[in-house]
Amino acid sequence: MIPNNIRKNKMALLFAVIITVVGLSILNLYRQFDFAGFVIGFGSSLSAVFAIRLFRNLNHPEQIEQEQIENADERNQMIIGKAGYANFRVVTILIAMQLVIYYFLRMQIPLMITFVVLVLNELSFVILRNRYEKKM
Amino acid sequence: MKNNLEKFRKELGVSQEELALILKVSRQTIGSLEKGQYNPSILLAYKISHYFKKPIEEIFIYEEGDQ
């Protein structure tokens, strides 16, 4: 059976490669170099990082075990949960601040997009909370 | 919550790293438990109790007002 962290790294690598391919497709189709360049750069950096992690893990079984322990560690999970919730609150405040700035700058479209992002952010939190409430 | 984890661990001559590996938690978790900064889940408390062959209440001491 493939350990969880290797599976995660494989999935992450696949995701990063897909981002790179999307960037290359944008470059080929629309010739919007700046944006495509950013996406390709981002995708390739992620691919490199996850490829290194994947091969490093495959060569050292003891590191795999240690990483699995770190991932499953109940204190680490609690820390991630608390930090994640605090981060959600911070992000909500930042999006709200952005909303106010766009309002005073009279930027209608960014204001609407930011508002949708704020609603989606809150909505995703409610959905995920309900999902975990049913599980526990 | 106070506990006698460090005392029992030292009695057995086991390092924090070794105990962490046996209980399948991080070394930092053992450190936090010993300092009383972190209270374990019931599952981890049972694992610890099983490993030291002592009842949970002998390892972890609950006092009124503990959170």
PDB file of C-alpha atoms in Angstrom:
ATOM      1  CA  MET A   1       0.000   0.000   0.000  1.00  0.00           C
ATOM      2  CA  ILE A   2       1.304   3.472  -0.899  1.00  0.00           C
ATOM      3  CA  PRO A   3       1.813   5.629   2.223  1.00  0.00           C
ATOM      4  CA  ASN A   4      -0.466   8.670   2.484  1.00  0.00           C
ATOM      5  CA  ASN A   5       2.268  11.284   2.216  1.00  0.00           C
ATOM      6  CA  ILE A   6       3.660   9.753  -0.994  1.00  0.00           C
ATOM      7  CA  ARG A   7       0.166   9.633  -2.465  1.00  0.00           C
ATOM      8  CA  LYS A   8      -0.329  13.295  -1.481  1.00  0.00           C
ATOM      9  CA  ASN A   9       3.000  14.281  -3.050  1.00  0.00           C
ATOM     10  CA  LYS A  10       2.107  12.395  -6.231  1.00  0.00           C
ATOM     11  CA  MET A  11      -1.245  14.190  -6.410  1.00  0.00           C
ATOM     12  CA  ALA A  12       0.409  17.541  -5.718  1.00  0.00           C
ATOM     13  CA  LEU A  13       2.988  16.862  -8.443  1.00  0.00           C
ATOM     14  CA  LEU A  14       0.217  15.996 -10.889  1.00  0.00           C
ATOM     15  CA  PHE A  15      -1.650  19.185  -9.943  1.00  0.00           C
ATOM     16  CA  ALA A  16       1.504  21.290 -10.411  1.00  0.00           C
ATOM     17  CA  VAL A  17       2.166  19.721 -13.822  1.00  0.00           C
ATOM     18  CA  ILE A  18      -1.439  20.464 -14.831  1.00  0.00           C
ATOM     19  CA  ILE A  19      -0.941  24.138 -13.845  1.00  0.00           C
ATOM     20  CA  THR A  20       2.179  24.254 -16.046  1.00  0.00           C
ATOM     21  CA  VAL A  21       0.300  22.691 -18.961  1.00  0.00           C
ATOM     22  CA  VAL A  22      -2.568  25.171 -18.509  1.00  0.00           C
ATOM     23  CA  GLY A  23      -0.022  28.003 -18.582  1.00  0.00           C
ATOM     24  CA  LEU A  24       1.554  26.641 -21.781  1.00  0.00           C
ATOM     25  CA  SER A  25      -1.897  26.293 -23.371  1.00  0.00           C
ATOM     26  CA  ILE A  26      -2.752  29.915 -22.539  1.00  0.00           C
ATOM     27  CA  LEU A  27       0.571  30.972 -24.040  1.00  0.00           C
ATOM     28  CA  ASN A  28      -0.109  29.007 -27.229  1.00  0.00           C
ATOM     29  CA  LEU A  29      -3.741  29.989 -27.628  1.00  0.00           C
ATOM     30  CA  TYR A  30      -3.821  33.643 -26.668  1.00  0.00           C
ATOM     31  CA  ARG A  31      -0.188  34.813 -26.691  1.00  0.00           C
ATOM     32  CA  GLN A  32      -0.781  36.653 -23.411  1.00  0.00           C
ATOM     33  CA  PHE A  33       2.803  36.256 -22.365  1.00  0.00           C
ATOM     34  CA  ASP A  34       2.780  38.002 -18.955  1.00  0.00           C
ATOM     35  CA  PHE A  35      -0.058  35.996 -17.471  1.00  0.00           C
ATOM     36  CA  ALA A  36       0.964  32.709 -19.095  1.00  0.00           C
ATOM     37  CA  GLY A  37       4.555  33.273 -17.966  1.00  0.00           C
ATOM     38  CA  PHE A  38       3.387  33.694 -14.392  1.00  0.00           C
ATOM     39  CA  VAL A  39       1.289  30.507 -14.518  1.00  0.00           C
ATOM     40  CA  ILE A  40       4.119  28.489 -16.134  1.00  0.00           C
ATOM     41  CA  GLY A  41       6.635  29.791 -13.596  1.00  0.00           C
ATOM     42  CA  PHE A  42       4.311  29.021 -10.698  1.00  0.00           C
ATOM     43  CA  GLY A  43       3.468  25.549 -12.039  1.00  0.00           C
ATOM     44  CA  SER A  44       7.066  24.584 -12.778  1.00  0.00           C
ATOM     45  CA  SER A  45       8.294  25.759  -9.359  1.00  0.00           C
ATOM     46  CA  LEU A  46       5.591  23.700  -7.664  1.00  0.00           C
ATOM     47  CA  SER A  47       6.421  20.701  -9.893  1.00  0.00           C
ATOM     48  CA  ALA A  48      10.097  20.930  -8.944  1.00  0.00           C
ATOM     49  CA  VAL A  49       9.346  21.193  -5.212  1.00  0.00           C
ATOM     50  CA  PHE A  50       6.935  18.240  -5.185  1.00  0.00           C
ATOM     51  CA  ALA A  51       9.172  16.110  -7.444  1.00  0.00           C
ATOM     52  CA  ILE A  52      12.096  16.639  -5.044  1.00  0.00           C
ATOM     53  CA  ARG A  53       9.872  15.797  -2.050  1.00  0.00           C
ATOM     54  CA  LEU A  54       8.548  12.678  -3.766  1.00  0.00           C
ATOM     55  CA  PHE A  55      11.955  11.274  -4.726  1.00  0.00           C
ATOM     56  CA  ARG A  56      13.534  12.235  -1.398  1.00  0.00           C
ATOM     57  CA  ASN A  57      10.771  10.338   0.410  1.00  0.00           C
ATOM     58  CA  LEU A  58      11.051   7.275  -1.812  1.00  0.00           C
ATOM     59  CA  ASN A  59      14.754   6.915  -0.990  1.00  0.00           C
ATOM     60  CA  HIS A  60      14.377   7.187   2.790  1.00  0.00           C
ATOM     61  CA  PRO A  61      11.727   4.894   4.318  1.00  0.00           C
ATOM     62  CA  GLU A  62      12.536   6.161   7.836  1.00  0.00           C
ATOM     63  CA  GLN A  63      11.713   9.707   6.702  1.00  0.00           C
ATOM     64  CA  ILE A  64       8.403   8.448   5.331  1.00  0.00           C
ATOM     65  CA  GLU A  65       7.532   6.935   8.702  1.00  0.00           C
ATOM     66  CA  GLN A  66       8.565  10.101  10.563  1.00  0.00           C
ATOM     67  CA  GLU A  67       6.524  12.255   8.198  1.00  0.00           C
ATOM     68  CA  GLN A  68       3.516   9.971   8.626  1.00  0.00           C
ATOM     69  CA  ILE A  69       3.821  10.287  12.404  1.00  0.00           C
ATOM     70  CA  GLU A  70       4.088  14.094  12.137  1.00  0.00           C
ATOM     71  CA  ASN A  71       1.011  14.206   9.881  1.00  0.00           C
ATOM     72  CA  ALA A  72      -1.099  12.003  12.132  1.00  0.00           C
ATOM     73  CA  ASP A  73       0.113  13.571  15.396  1.00  0.00           C
ATOM     74  CA  GLU A  74      -2.944  14.730  17.347  1.00  0.00           C
ATOM     75  CA  ARG A  75      -1.245  17.852  18.730  1.00  0.00           C
ATOM     76  CA  ASN A  76      -0.158  18.893  15.218  1.00  0.00           C
ATOM     77  CA  GLN A  77      -3.720  18.337  13.983  1.00  0.00           C
ATOM     78  CA  MET A  78      -5.071  20.519  16.786  1.00  0.00           C
ATOM     79  CA  ILE A  79      -2.506  23.251  16.018  1.00  0.00           C
ATOM     80  CA  ILE A  80      -3.408  23.148  12.312  1.00  0.00           C
ATOM     81  CA  GLY A  81      -7.119  23.358  13.181  1.00  0.00           C
ATOM     82  CA  LYS A  82      -6.663  26.365  15.475  1.00  0.00           C
ATOM     83  CA  ALA A  83      -4.272  28.132  13.103  1.00  0.00           C
ATOM     84  CA  GLY A  84      -6.628  27.401  10.198  1.00  0.00           C
ATOM     85  CA  TYR A  85      -9.586  28.942  12.022  1.00  0.00           C
ATOM     86  CA  ALA A  86      -7.572  32.011  13.027  1.00  0.00           C
ATOM     87  CA  ASN A  87      -6.383  32.328   9.425  1.00  0.00           C
ATOM     88  CA  PHE A  88      -9.996  32.124   8.181  1.00  0.00           C
ATOM     89  CA  ARG A  89     -10.926  35.040  10.465  1.00  0.00           C
ATOM     90  CA  VAL A  90      -7.907  37.097   9.304  1.00  0.00           C
ATOM     91  CA  VAL A  91      -8.707  36.423   5.640  1.00  0.00           C
ATOM     92  CA  THR A  92     -12.350  37.440   6.219  1.00  0.00           C
ATOM     93  CA  ILE A  93     -11.235  40.752   7.750  1.00  0.00           C
ATOM     94  CA  LEU A  94      -8.763  41.354   4.897  1.00  0.00           C
ATOM     95  CA  ILE A  95     -11.427  40.695   2.249  1.00  0.00           C
ATOM     96  CA  ALA A  96     -13.841  43.019   4.084  1.00  0.00           C
ATOM     97  CA  MET A  97     -11.139  45.737   4.147  1.00  0.00           C
ATOM     98  CA  GLN A  98     -10.597  45.233   0.421  1.00  0.00           C
ATOM     99  CA  LEU A  99     -14.346  45.639  -0.078  1.00  0.00           C
ATOM    100  CA  VAL A 100     -14.326  48.984   1.740  1.00  0.00           C
ATOM    101  CA  ILE A 101     -11.306  50.198  -0.294  1.00  0.00           C
ATOM    102  CA  TYR A 102     -12.986  49.294  -3.602  1.00  0.00           C
ATOM    103  CA  TYR A 103     -16.151  51.043  -2.433  1.00  0.00           C
ATOM    104  CA  PHE A 104     -14.334  54.323  -1.742  1.00  0.00           C
ATOM    105  CA  LEU A 105     -12.374  54.022  -4.989  1.00  0.00           C
ATOM    106  CA  ARG A 106     -15.725  53.489  -6.770  1.00  0.00           C
ATOM    107  CA  MET A 107     -14.400  50.382  -8.518  1.00  0.00           C
ATOM    108  CA  GLN A 108     -17.645  48.626  -9.285  1.00  0.00           C
ATOM    109  CA  ILE A 109     -16.462  45.321 -10.834  1.00  0.00           C
ATOM    110  CA  PRO A 110     -13.634  44.568  -8.341  1.00  0.00           C
ATOM    111  CA  LEU A 111     -16.121  45.463  -5.576  1.00  0.00           C
ATOM    112  CA  MET A 112     -18.626  42.906  -6.884  1.00  0.00           C
ATOM    113  CA  ILE A 113     -15.951  40.214  -7.344  1.00  0.00           C
ATOM    114  CA  THR A 114     -14.608  40.818  -3.825  1.00  0.00           C
ATOM    115  CA  PHE A 115     -18.121  40.620  -2.409  1.00  0.00           C
ATOM    116  CA  VAL A 116     -18.674  37.246  -4.126  1.00  0.00           C
ATOM    117  CA  VAL A 117     -15.311  36.020  -2.771  1.00  0.00           C
ATOM    118  CA  LEU A 118     -16.342  37.115   0.744  1.00  0.00           C
ATOM    119  CA  VAL A 119     -19.664  35.275   0.484  1.00  0.00           C
ATOM    120  CA  LEU A 120     -17.947  32.135  -0.913  1.00  0.00           C
ATOM    121  CA  ASN A 121     -15.371  32.269   1.886  1.00  0.00           C
ATOM    122  CA  GLU A 122     -18.101  32.337   4.558  1.00  0.00           C
ATOM    123  CA  LEU A 123     -20.183  29.748   2.707  1.00  0.00           C
ATOM    124  CA  SER A 124     -17.299  27.291   2.406  1.00  0.00           C
ATOM    125  CA  PHE A 125     -16.663  27.642   6.150  1.00  0.00           C
ATOM    126  CA  VAL A 126     -20.320  26.878   6.987  1.00  0.00           C
ATOM    127  CA  ILE A 127     -20.410  23.888   4.594  1.00  0.00           C
ATOM    128  CA  LEU A 128     -17.147  22.434   5.936  1.00  0.00           C
ATOM    129  CA  ARG A 129     -18.204  22.978   9.556  1.00  0.00           C
ATOM    130  CA  ASN A 130     -21.501  21.158   8.918  1.00  0.00           C
ATOM    131  CA  ARG A 131     -19.630  18.333   7.203  1.00  0.00           C
ATOM    132  CA  TYR A 132     -17.263  17.855  10.146  1.00  0.00           C
ATOM    133  CA  GLU A 133     -20.130  18.187  12.634  1.00  0.00           C
ATOM    134  CA  LYS A 134     -21.813  15.206  10.983  1.00  0.00           C
ATOM    135  CA  LYS A 135     -18.581  13.218  11.125  1.00  0.00           C
ATOM    136  CA  MET A 136     -17.896  13.869  14.825  1.00  0.00           C
TER     137      MET A 136
ATOM    138  CA  MET B   1      -3.523  18.922  33.826  1.00  0.00           C
ATOM    139  CA  LYS B   2      -0.592  17.703  35.899  1.00  0.00           C
ATOM    140  CA  ASN B   3       0.990  14.370  35.070  1.00  0.00           C
ATOM    141  CA  ASN B   4       3.750  11.970  36.048  1.00  0.00           C
ATOM    142  CA  LEU B   5       4.767  11.166  32.499  1.00  0.00           C
ATOM    143  CA  GLU B   6       8.332  12.452  32.804  1.00  0.00           C
ATOM    144  CA  LYS B   7       8.828  10.594  36.079  1.00  0.00           C
ATOM    145  CA  PHE B   8       7.578   7.263  34.701  1.00  0.00           C
ATOM    146  CA  ARG B   9       9.506   7.727  31.463  1.00  0.00           C
ATOM    147  CA  LYS B  10      12.754   8.352  33.328  1.00  0.00           C
ATOM    148  CA  GLU B  11      12.086   5.369  35.599  1.00  0.00           C
ATOM    149  CA  LEU B  12      11.996   3.179  32.491  1.00  0.00           C
ATOM    150  CA  GLY B  13      15.067   4.917  31.049  1.00  0.00           C
ATOM    151  CA  VAL B  14      13.300   5.850  27.825  1.00  0.00           C
ATOM    152  CA  SER B  15      14.085   9.049  25.947  1.00  0.00           C
ATOM    153  CA  GLN B  16      11.398  11.419  24.654  1.00  0.00           C
ATOM    154  CA  GLU B  17      12.281  10.399  21.086  1.00  0.00           C
ATOM    155  CA  GLU B  18      11.931   6.699  21.862  1.00  0.00           C
ATOM    156  CA  LEU B  19       8.615   7.181  23.652  1.00  0.00           C
ATOM    157  CA  ALA B  20       7.346   9.299  20.749  1.00  0.00           C
ATOM    158  CA  LEU B  21       8.266   6.554  18.298  1.00  0.00           C
ATOM    159  CA  ILE B  22       6.557   3.877  20.421  1.00  0.00           C
ATOM    160  CA  LEU B  23       3.364   5.940  20.831  1.00  0.00           C
ATOM    161  CA  LYS B  24       3.515   7.130  17.190  1.00  0.00           C
ATOM    162  CA  VAL B  25       3.398  10.822  18.062  1.00  0.00           C
ATOM    163  CA  SER B  26       5.919  13.609  17.536  1.00  0.00           C
ATOM    164  CA  ARG B  27       8.681  14.278  20.072  1.00  0.00           C
ATOM    165  CA  GLN B  28       7.223  17.747  20.577  1.00  0.00           C
ATOM    166  CA  THR B  29       3.944  16.201  21.717  1.00  0.00           C
ATOM    167  CA  ILE B  30       5.753  14.238  24.425  1.00  0.00           C
ATOM    168  CA  GLY B  31       7.541  17.437  25.497  1.00  0.00           C
ATOM    169  CA  SER B  32       4.277  19.369  25.658  1.00  0.00           C
ATOM    170  CA  LEU B  33       2.574  16.586  27.592  1.00  0.00           C
ATOM    171  CA  GLU B  34       5.374  16.485  30.142  1.00  0.00           C
ATOM    172  CA  LYS B  35       5.246  20.254  30.611  1.00  0.00           C
ATOM    173  CA  GLY B  36       1.472  20.062  31.084  1.00  0.00           C
ATOM    174  CA  GLN B  37       0.921  22.395  28.136  1.00  0.00           C
ATOM    175  CA  TYR B  38      -1.134  19.858  26.203  1.00  0.00           C
ATOM    176  CA  ASN B  39      -3.783  17.397  27.381  1.00  0.00           C
ATOM    177  CA  PRO B  40      -3.858  14.145  25.413  1.00  0.00           C
ATOM    178  CA  SER B  41      -6.886  12.618  23.729  1.00  0.00           C
ATOM    179  CA  ILE B  42      -8.460   9.673  25.517  1.00  0.00           C
ATOM    180  CA  LEU B  43      -6.884   7.372  22.907  1.00  0.00           C
ATOM    181  CA  LEU B  44      -3.368   8.660  23.527  1.00  0.00           C
ATOM    182  CA  ALA B  45      -3.938   8.582  27.289  1.00  0.00           C
ATOM    183  CA  TYR B  46      -4.884   4.887  26.996  1.00  0.00           C
ATOM    184  CA  LYS B  47      -1.826   4.167  24.859  1.00  0.00           C
ATOM    185  CA  ILE B  48       0.392   5.846  27.459  1.00  0.00           C
ATOM    186  CA  SER B  49      -1.335   3.994  30.280  1.00  0.00           C
ATOM    187  CA  HIS B  50      -0.945   0.693  28.407  1.00  0.00           C
ATOM    188  CA  TYR B  51       2.731   1.323  27.723  1.00  0.00           C
ATOM    189  CA  PHE B  52       3.605   2.203  31.337  1.00  0.00           C
ATOM    190  CA  LYS B  53       1.240  -0.528  32.641  1.00  0.00           C
ATOM    191  CA  LYS B  54      -0.285   1.974  35.057  1.00  0.00           C
ATOM    192  CA  PRO B  55      -3.856   3.289  35.362  1.00  0.00           C
ATOM    193  CA  ILE B  56      -4.573   6.593  33.584  1.00  0.00           C
ATOM    194  CA  GLU B  57      -5.375   8.384  36.866  1.00  0.00           C
ATOM    195  CA  GLU B  58      -1.934   7.479  38.172  1.00  0.00           C
ATOM    196  CA  ILE B  59      -0.289   9.151  35.177  1.00  0.00           C
ATOM    197  CA  PHE B  60      -2.656  12.090  34.636  1.00  0.00           C
ATOM    198  CA  ILE B  61      -3.904  13.941  37.693  1.00  0.00           C
ATOM    199  CA  TYR B  62      -7.185  15.754  37.204  1.00  0.00           C
ATOM    200  CA  GLU B  63      -7.802  18.745  39.447  1.00  0.00           C
ATOM    201  CA  GLU B  64     -10.945  20.860  39.751  1.00  0.00           C
ATOM    202  CA  GLY B  65     -10.662  23.761  37.333  1.00  0.00           C
ATOM    203  CA  ASP B  66      -8.494  21.907  34.790  1.00  0.00           C
ATOM    204  CA  GLN B  67      -9.510  22.655  31.223  1.00  0.00           C
TER     205      GLN B  67
END
